[in-house]
Coordinates of C-alpha atoms in Angstrom, one line a residue:
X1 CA 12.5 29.3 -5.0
X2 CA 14.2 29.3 -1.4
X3 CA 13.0 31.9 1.2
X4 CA 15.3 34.1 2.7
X5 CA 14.9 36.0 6.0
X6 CA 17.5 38.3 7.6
X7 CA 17.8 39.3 10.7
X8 CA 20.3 42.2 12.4
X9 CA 20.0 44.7 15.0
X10 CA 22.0 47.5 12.5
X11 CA 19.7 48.5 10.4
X12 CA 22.3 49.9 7.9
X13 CA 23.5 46.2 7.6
X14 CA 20.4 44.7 7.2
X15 CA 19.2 47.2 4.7
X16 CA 22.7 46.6 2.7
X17 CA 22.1 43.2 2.7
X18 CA 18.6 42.8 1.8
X19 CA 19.6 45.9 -1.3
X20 CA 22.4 44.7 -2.4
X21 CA 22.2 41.4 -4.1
X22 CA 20.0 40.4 -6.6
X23 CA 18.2 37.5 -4.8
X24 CA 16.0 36.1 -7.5
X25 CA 19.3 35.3 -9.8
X26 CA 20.0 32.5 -7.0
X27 CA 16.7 31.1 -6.7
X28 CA 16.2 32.7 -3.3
X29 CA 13.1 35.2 -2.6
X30 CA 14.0 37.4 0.7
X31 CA 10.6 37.3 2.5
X32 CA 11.3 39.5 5.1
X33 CA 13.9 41.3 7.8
X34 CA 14.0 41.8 11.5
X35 CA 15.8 43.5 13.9
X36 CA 16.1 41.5 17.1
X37 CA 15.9 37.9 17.8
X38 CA 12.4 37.6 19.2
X39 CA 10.9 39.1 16.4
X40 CA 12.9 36.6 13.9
X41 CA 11.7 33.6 16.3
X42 CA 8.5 34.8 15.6
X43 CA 8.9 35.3 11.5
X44 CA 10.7 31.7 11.2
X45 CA 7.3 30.1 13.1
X46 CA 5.3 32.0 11.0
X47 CA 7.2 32.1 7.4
X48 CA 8.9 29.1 7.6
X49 CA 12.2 30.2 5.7
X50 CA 14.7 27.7 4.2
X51 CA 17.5 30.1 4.9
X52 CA 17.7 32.2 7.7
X53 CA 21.1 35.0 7.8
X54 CA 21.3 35.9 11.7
X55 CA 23.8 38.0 13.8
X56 CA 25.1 36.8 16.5
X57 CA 24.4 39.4 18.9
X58 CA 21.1 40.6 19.0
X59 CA 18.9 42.1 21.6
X60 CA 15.8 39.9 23.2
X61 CA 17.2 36.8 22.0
X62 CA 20.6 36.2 20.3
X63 CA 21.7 34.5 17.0
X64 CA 23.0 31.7 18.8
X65 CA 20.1 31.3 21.0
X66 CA 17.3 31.6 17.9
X67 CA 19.8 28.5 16.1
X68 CA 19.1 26.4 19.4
X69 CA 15.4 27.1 19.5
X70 CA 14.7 26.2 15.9
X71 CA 17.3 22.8 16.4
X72 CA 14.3 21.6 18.7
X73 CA 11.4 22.0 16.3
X74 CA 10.7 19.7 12.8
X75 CA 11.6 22.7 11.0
X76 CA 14.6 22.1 8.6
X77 CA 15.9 25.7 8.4
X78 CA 19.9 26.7 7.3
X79 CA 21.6 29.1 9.1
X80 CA 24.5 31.6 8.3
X81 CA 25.6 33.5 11.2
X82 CA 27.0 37.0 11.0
X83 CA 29.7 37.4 13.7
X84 CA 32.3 39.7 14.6
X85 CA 36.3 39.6 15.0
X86 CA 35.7 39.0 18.7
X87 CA 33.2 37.1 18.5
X88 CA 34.4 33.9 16.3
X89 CA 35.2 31.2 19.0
X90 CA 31.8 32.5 20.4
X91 CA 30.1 31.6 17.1
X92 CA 31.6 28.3 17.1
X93 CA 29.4 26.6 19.4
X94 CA 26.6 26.5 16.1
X95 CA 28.5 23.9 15.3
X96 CA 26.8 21.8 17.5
X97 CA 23.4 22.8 15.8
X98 CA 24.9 21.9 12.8
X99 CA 25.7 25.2 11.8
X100 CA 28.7 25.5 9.6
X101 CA 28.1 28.8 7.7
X102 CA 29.8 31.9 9.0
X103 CA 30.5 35.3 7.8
X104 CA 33.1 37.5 9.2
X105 CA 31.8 41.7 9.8
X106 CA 32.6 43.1 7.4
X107 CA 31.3 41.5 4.7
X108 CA 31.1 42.5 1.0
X109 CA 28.7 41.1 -1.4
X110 CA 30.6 38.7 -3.3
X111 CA 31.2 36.5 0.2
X112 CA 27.4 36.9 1.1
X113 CA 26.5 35.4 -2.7
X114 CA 29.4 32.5 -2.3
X115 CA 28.0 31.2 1.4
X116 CA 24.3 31.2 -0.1
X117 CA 25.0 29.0 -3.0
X118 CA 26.8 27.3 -1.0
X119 CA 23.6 26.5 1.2
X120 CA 21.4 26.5 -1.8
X121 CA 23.5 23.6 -2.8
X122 CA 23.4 22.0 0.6
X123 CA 19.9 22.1 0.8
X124 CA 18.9 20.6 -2.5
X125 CA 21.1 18.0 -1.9
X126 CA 19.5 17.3 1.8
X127 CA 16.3 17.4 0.4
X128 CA 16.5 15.1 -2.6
X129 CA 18.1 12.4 0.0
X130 CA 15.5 13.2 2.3
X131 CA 12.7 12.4 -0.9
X132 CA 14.9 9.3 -1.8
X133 CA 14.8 8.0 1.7
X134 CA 11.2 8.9 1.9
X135 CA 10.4 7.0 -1.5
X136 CA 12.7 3.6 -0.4
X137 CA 10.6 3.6 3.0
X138 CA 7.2 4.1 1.1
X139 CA 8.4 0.9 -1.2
X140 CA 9.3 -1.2 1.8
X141 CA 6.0 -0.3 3.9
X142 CA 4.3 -1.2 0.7
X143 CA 6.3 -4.2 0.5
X144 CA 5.0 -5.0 3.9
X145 CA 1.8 -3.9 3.7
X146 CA 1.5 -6.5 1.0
X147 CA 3.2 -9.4 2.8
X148 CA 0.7 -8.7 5.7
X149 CA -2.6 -8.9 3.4
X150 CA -1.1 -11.8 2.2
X151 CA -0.9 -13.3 5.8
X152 CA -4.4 -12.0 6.9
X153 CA -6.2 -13.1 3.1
X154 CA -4.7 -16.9 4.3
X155 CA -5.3 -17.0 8.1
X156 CA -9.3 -15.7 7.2
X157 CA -9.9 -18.6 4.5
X158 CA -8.3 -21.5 6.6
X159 CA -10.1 -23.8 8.8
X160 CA -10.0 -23.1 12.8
X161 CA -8.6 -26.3 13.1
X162 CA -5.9 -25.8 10.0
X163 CA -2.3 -25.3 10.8
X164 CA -0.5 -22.0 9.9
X165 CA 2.8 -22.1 7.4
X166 CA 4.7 -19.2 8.3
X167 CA 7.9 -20.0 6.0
X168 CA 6.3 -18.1 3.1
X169 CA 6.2 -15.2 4.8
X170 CA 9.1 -14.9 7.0
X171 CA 11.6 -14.2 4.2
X172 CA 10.0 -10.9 3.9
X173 CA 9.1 -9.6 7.7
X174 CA 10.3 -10.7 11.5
X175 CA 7.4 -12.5 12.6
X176 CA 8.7 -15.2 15.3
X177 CA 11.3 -12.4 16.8
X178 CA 9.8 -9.1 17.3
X179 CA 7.1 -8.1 19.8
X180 CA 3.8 -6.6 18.9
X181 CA 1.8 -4.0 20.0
X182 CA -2.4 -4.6 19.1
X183 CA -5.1 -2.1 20.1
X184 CA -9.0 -1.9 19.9
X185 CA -11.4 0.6 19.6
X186 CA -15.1 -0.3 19.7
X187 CA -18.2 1.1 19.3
X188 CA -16.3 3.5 16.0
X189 CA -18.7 3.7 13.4
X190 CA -17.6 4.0 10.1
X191 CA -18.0 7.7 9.2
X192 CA -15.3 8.5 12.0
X193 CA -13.1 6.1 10.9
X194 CA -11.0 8.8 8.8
X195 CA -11.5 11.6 11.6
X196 CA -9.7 8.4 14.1
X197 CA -6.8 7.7 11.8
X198 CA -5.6 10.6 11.1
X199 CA -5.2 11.5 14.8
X200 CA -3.4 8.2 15.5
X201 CA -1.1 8.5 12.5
X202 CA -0.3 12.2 13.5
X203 CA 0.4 11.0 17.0
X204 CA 3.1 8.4 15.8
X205 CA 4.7 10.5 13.7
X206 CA 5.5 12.8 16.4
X207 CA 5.8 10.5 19.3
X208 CA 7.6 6.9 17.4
X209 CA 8.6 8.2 13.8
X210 CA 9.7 5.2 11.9
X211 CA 6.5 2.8 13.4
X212 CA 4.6 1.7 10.6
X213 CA 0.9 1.5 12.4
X214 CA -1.3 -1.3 10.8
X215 CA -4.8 -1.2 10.5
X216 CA -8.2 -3.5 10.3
X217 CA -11.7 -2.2 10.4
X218 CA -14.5 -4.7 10.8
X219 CA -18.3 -3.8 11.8
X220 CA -17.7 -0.5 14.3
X221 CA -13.9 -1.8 15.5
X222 CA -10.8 -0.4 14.3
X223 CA -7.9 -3.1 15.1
X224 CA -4.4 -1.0 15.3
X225 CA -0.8 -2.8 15.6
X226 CA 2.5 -1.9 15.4
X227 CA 6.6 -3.0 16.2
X228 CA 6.9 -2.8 20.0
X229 CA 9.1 -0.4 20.8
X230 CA 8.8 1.7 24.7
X231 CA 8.8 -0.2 28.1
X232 CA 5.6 1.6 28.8
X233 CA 2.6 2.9 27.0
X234 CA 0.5 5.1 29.6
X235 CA 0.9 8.2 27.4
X236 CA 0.0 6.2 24.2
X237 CA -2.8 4.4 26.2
X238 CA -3.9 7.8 28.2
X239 CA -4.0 9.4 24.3
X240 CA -6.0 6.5 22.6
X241 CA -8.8 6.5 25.6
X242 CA -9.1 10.5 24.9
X243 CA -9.5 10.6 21.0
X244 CA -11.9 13.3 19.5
X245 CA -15.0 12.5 17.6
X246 CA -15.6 15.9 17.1
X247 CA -18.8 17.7 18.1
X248 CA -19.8 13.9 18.9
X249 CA -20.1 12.7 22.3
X250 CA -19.1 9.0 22.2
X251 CA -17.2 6.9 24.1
X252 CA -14.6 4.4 23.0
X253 CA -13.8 1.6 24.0
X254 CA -10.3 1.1 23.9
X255 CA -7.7 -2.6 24.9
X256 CA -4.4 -3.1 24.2
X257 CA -2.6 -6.6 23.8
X258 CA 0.8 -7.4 23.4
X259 CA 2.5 -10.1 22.0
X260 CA 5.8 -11.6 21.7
X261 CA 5.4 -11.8 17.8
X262 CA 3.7 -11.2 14.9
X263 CA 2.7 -14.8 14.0
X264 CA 0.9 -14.9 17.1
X265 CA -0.8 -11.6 16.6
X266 CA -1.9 -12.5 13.1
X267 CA -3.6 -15.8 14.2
X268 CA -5.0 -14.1 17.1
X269 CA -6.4 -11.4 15.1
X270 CA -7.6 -13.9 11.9
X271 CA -9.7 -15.5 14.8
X272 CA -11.6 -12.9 15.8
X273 CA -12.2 -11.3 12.3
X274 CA -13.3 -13.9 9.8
X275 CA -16.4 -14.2 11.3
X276 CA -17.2 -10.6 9.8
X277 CA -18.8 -10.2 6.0
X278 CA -16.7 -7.5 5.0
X279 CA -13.3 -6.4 6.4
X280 CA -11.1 -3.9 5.3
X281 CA -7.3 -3.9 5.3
X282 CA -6.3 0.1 5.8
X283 CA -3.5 1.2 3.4
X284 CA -3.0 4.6 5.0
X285 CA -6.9 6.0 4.9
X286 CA -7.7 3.7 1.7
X287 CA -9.3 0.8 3.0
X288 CA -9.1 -2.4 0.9
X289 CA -11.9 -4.9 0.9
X290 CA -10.5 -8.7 2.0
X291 CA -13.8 -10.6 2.4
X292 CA -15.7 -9.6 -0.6
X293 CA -13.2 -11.9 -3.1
X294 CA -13.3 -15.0 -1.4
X295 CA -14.2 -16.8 -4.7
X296 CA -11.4 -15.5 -6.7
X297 CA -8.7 -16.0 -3.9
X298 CA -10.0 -19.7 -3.6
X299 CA -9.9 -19.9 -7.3
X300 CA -6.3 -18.5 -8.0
X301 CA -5.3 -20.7 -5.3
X302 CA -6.7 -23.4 -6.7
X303 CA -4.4 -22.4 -10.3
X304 CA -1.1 -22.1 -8.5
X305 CA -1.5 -24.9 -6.8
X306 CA -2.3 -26.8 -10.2
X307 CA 0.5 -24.5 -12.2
X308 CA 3.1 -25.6 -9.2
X309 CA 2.4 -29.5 -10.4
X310 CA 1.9 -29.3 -13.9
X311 CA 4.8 -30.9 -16.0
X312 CA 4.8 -29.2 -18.9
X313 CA 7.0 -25.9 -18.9
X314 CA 4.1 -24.1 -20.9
X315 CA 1.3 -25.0 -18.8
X316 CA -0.8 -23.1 -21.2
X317 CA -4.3 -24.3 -19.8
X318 CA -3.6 -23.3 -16.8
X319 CA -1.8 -19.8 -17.8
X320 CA -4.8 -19.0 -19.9
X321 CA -7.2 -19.4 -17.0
X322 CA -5.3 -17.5 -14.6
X323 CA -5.2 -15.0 -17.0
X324 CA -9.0 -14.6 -17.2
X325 CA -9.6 -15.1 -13.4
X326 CA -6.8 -12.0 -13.3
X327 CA -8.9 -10.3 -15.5
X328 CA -11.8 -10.2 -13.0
X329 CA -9.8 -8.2 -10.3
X330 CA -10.6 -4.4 -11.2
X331 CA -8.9 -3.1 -8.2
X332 CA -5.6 -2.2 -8.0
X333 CA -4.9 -3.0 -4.6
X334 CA -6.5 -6.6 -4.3
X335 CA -4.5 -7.2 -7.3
X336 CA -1.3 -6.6 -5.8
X337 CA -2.1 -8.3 -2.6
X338 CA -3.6 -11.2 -5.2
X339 CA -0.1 -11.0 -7.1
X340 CA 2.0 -11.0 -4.4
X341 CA 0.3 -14.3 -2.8
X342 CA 1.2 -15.8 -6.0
X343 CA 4.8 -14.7 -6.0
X344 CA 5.1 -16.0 -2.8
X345 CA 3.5 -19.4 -2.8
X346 CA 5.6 -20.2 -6.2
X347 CA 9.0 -18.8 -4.5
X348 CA 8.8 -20.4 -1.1
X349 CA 11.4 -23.6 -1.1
X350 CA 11.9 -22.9 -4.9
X351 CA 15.8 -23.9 -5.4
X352 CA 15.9 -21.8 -8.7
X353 CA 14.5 -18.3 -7.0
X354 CA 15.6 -17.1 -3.8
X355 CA 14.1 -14.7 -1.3
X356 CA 15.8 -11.8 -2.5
X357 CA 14.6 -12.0 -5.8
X358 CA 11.7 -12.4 -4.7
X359 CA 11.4 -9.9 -2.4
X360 CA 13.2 -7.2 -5.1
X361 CA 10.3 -7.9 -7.5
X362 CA 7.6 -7.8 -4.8
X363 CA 9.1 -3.9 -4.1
X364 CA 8.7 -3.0 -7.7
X365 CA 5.1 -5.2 -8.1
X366 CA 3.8 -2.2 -5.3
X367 CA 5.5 0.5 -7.5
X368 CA 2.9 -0.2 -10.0
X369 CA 0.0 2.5 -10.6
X370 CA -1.4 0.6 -14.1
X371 CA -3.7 -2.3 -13.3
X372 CA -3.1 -3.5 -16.7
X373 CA 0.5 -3.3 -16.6
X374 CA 0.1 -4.6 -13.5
X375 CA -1.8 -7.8 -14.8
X376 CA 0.6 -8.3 -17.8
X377 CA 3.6 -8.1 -15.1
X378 CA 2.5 -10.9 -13.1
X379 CA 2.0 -13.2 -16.0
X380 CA 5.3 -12.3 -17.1
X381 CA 6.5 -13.2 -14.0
X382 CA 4.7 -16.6 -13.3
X383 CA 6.0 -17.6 -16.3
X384 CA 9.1 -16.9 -15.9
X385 CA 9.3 -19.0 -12.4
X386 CA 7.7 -22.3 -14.0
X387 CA 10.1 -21.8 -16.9
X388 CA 13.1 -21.5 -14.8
X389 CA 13.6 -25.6 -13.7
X390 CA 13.5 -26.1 -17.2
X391 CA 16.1 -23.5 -18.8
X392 CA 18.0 -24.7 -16.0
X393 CA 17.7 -28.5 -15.2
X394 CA 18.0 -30.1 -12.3
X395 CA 19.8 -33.2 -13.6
X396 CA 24.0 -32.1 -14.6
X397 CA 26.6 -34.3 -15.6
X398 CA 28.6 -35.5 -12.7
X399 CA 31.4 -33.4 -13.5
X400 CA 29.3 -30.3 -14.5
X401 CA 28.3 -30.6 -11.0
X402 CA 31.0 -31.0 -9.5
X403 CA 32.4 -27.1 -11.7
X404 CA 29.1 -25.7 -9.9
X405 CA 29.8 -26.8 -6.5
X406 CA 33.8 -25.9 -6.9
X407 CA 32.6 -22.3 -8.2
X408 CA 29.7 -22.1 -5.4
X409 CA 32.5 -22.6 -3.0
X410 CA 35.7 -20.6 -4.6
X411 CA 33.7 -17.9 -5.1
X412 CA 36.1 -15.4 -3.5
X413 CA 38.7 -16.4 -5.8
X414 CA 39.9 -13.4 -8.4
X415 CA 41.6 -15.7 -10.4
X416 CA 38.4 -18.5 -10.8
X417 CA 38.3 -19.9 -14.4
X418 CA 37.2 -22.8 -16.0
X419 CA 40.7 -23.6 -17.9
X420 CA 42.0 -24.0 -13.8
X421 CA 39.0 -26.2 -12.9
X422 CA 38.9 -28.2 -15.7
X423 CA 43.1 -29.2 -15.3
X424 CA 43.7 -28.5 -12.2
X425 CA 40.4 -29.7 -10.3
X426 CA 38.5 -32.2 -12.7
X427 CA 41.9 -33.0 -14.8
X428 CA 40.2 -32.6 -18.6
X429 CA 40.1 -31.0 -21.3
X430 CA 39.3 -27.4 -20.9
X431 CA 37.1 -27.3 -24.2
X432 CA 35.4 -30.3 -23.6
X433 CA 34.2 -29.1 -20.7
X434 CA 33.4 -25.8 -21.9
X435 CA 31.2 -27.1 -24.8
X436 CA 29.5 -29.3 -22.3
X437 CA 28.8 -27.0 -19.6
X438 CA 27.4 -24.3 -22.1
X439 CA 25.4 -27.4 -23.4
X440 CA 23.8 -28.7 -20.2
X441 CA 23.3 -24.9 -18.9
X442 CA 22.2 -22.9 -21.5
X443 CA 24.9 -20.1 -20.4
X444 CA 28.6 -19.3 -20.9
X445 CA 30.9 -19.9 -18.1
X446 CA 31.8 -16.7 -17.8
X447 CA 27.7 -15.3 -17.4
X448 CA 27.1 -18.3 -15.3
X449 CA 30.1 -17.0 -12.4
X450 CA 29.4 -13.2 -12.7
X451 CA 25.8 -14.3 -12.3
X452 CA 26.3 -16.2 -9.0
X453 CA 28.9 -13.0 -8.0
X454 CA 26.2 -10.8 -8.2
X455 CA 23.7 -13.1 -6.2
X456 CA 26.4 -13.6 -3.6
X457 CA 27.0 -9.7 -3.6
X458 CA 23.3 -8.6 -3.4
X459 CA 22.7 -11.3 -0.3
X460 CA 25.6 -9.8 1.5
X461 CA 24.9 -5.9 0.8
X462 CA 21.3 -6.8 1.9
X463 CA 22.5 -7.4 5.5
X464 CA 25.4 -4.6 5.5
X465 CA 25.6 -1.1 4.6
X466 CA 28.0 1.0 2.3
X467 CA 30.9 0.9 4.2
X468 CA 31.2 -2.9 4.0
X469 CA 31.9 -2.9 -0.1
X470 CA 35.4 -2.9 -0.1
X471 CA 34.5 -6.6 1.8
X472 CA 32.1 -7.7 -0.4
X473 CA 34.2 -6.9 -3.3
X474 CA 36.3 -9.0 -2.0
X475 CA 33.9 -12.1 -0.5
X476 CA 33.3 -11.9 -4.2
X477 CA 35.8 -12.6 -6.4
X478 CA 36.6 -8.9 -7.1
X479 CA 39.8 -8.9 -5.2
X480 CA 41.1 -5.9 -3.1
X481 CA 39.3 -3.6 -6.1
X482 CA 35.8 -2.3 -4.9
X483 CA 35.5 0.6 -8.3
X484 CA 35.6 -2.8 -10.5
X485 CA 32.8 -4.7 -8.1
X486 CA 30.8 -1.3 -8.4
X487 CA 31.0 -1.3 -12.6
X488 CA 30.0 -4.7 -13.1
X489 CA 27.0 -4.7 -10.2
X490 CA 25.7 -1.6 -11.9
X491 CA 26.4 -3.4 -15.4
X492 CA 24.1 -6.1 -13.9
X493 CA 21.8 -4.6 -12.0
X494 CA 20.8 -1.2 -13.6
X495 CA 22.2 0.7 -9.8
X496 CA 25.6 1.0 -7.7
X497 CA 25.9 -1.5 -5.0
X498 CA 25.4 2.1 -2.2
X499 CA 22.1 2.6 -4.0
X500 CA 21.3 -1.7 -3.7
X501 CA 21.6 -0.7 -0.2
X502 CA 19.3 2.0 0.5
X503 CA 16.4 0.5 -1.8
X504 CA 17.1 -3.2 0.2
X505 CA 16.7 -1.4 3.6
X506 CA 14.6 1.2 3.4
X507 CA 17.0 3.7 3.5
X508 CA 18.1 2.6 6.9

């Protein structure tokens, strides 16, 4: 239920008001009235309404003037202001603060009741896009959160003297482009590590919302980094070098590095770590053990690598022993990061799984909550890759080929079929090379091109937003027709190519 406040200098109004309507029929519980502006100030810090119905004129502090007040706090409170004849242009500079709820004196009850469900309706709908872009960022910091364990696992088990391979990793994150921020703080023992975090994590959420901040803890050091982002850091440096241990008198010792990318973070940070026994990955508070599954990383390593060469499509040996060295993993977390080092090592350079497929099931691999479904997923999935070259193989006819490569590039044609290929392109018989194609494929024509549409489409909406459609519709092969590009990507894909979007990008 929404929480109501009213607030009006005429007490007759604001009595008539608060009387009159039957509040709880609209979801809406009226917590309170006041009768000049400061006192309302007061209530909406205190109460924290969802709807607040103001006058405009009001002594101490007026409607207009409490609006711009709230605007500069986190609160998220909807306004309807109550204005006179005279004083409508004057009521129009809300607008500003987003305001676009008025109601002309005198009122009767039946506009009062339309305005709130109007803002009832506003509200629930800013607030489940609020949750749904709160739940797409939560997928995609888990998504890189996962990619970064992954990087860290590698660069602590290789040699010194071993070369890094970034290419596995760069599909997912920016890590030759984007400059780094990395902090320590020594002498943190382990029972203040929580008390630390929190008042880091509160402090970018206030200061840099969107920064994801990234953390290690080894033996009595938290290691902090994060996206560079300000051409100076003296109030973030002056606030690291005063954090609170509490009653505790302690001092810190706090450095901060930057670096002109993440790759060279990550191998200056692997350096100085992998001496340590035990080091912990942070995933918000949570910290997740690296070190202490050395054995099974080398070993699952070990059975990609071996599953990557085998020749035979079943590789059942193999399967079955991955399987039981899965079985040994009895945390959730280690098993995603363990999962998604697999996913990655068999998708990198793999000509018959892109990126973006990749990186779609990597998003829903960290939706999981199940370990076992989590464990029966991956197999599912591994399986599925080293199938792949053989549902689909390599060697084609000469012709067939040459149908791929025309489709590959005629894509944006509305009109692509195989009857025009086969005469007007390879000069054959149309169901010749229909029964060939479906032959040497596995697939129908006609699922083999909506297939490679919808690859095309996803790739594209990944890097544009939900204006661009109409273009990709057409880029496509959907013509100047973007409601027929949305059906058959939803047909395909289980979502509408706007909702592709926001999932893709975080809800950027």
């Amino acid at each position: 239920m929404l929480k109501l406040m009213i607030a009006d200098d005429e007490r007759m109004i604001r009595e008539s008001i608060s009387t009159l309507i039957d509040w709880k029929s609209l979801g809406i519980e009226l917590i309170g009235t006041c009768s000049d502006g400061i006192e309302a100030y007061n209530m909406i810090l205190d109460e924290t309404p969802d709807i607040v119905l103001t006058d405009i004129r009001m002594p101490g502090l007026s409607g207009l003037d409490l609006v711009s007040r709230i605007s500069q706090t986190d609160l998220s409170t909807q306004f309807i202001i109550l204005s006179g004849f005279g004083e409508f242009e004057y009521a129009k500079q809300a607008m500003k603060y987003r305001v676009h709820h008025y109601l002309l004196k005198p009122c009767n009850e039946g506009q009062i009741i339309e305005s709130m469900k109007d803002v009832v309706k506003e509200y629930y709908h800013r607030r489940a896009f609020q949750d749904l872009k709160d739940r797409q960022k939560a997928l995609t910091d888990n998504l890189h959160h996962s990619v970064l364990a992954n990087a860290i696992n590698e660069g602590i088990f290789l040699q010194e003297s071993s070369e890094r391979e970034w290419d596995s990793y760069s599909g997912f994150m920016d890590f030759f482009n984007t400059g780094y921020e990395m902090c320590y703080l020594h002498y943190l023992e382990e029972e203040y590590l929580t008390v630390v975090l929190e008042q880091v994590y509160f402090y970018m959420k206030e200061h840099a919302p969107g920064i994801t901040v990234y953390s290690l803890y080894v033996k009595n050091t938290l290691i902090l980094f994060f996206e560079s982002h300000q051409v100076t850091y003296e109030t973030f440096d002056a606030f690291m070098k005063s954090l609170s241990l509490g009653e505790l008198s302690v001092e810190l010792q706090y450095i901060r590095t930057t670096f002109p990318n993440l790759s060279g973070l990550i191998e200056t940070l692997t350096s100085k770590v992998r001496r340590y026994g035990m080091i912990y990955f942070m995933n918000g508070l949570q910290p997740v053990p690296i070190c202490n599954y050395k054995n099974l990383i080398a070993k699952i390593e070990q059975l990609t690598t071996s599953l990557m060469q085998s020749k035979d499509p079943q590789a059942d040996v193999f399967l079955e022993e991955l399987k039981s060295t899965l079985d040994n993993i009895n945390n959730l977390d280690f098993l995603k990061q363990a999962g998604s080092r697999m996913v990655i090592k068999f998708t990198t350079g793999n000509r018959y799984y892109s990126s973006l497929e990749a990186t779609e099931y990597l998003m829903s691999l960290n939706e999981q909550t199940d370990i076992e479904n989590l464990r029966s997923m991956l197999l599912e999935k591994i399986f599925h890759i080293l199938k792949r070259p053989y549902e689909n193989p390599q060697s084609c006819s000469t012709f067939i080929e040459k149908v791929m490569q025309y489709v590959e590039t005629n894509l944006n044609n509305p009109n692509l079929t195989l009857k025009w290929i086969a005469e007007n392109y390879l000069f054959m018989n149309v169901d010749y090379v229909s029964a060939r194609f479906m032959k040497e494929t596995k697939q129908k024509f006609s699922n083999y091109l909506t297939t490679l549409r919808i690859q095309k489409a996803k790739q594209l909406l990944t890097k544009g937003n939900a204006e661009q459609i109409q273009m990709v519709a057409e880029q496509v092969g959907c013509g100047n027709n973007p409601q027929y590009f949305s059906q058959i990507f939803k047909k395909h894909t289980g979502m509408t190519p706007s909702a592709f979007i926001k999932k893709m990008n975080g809800g950027e």
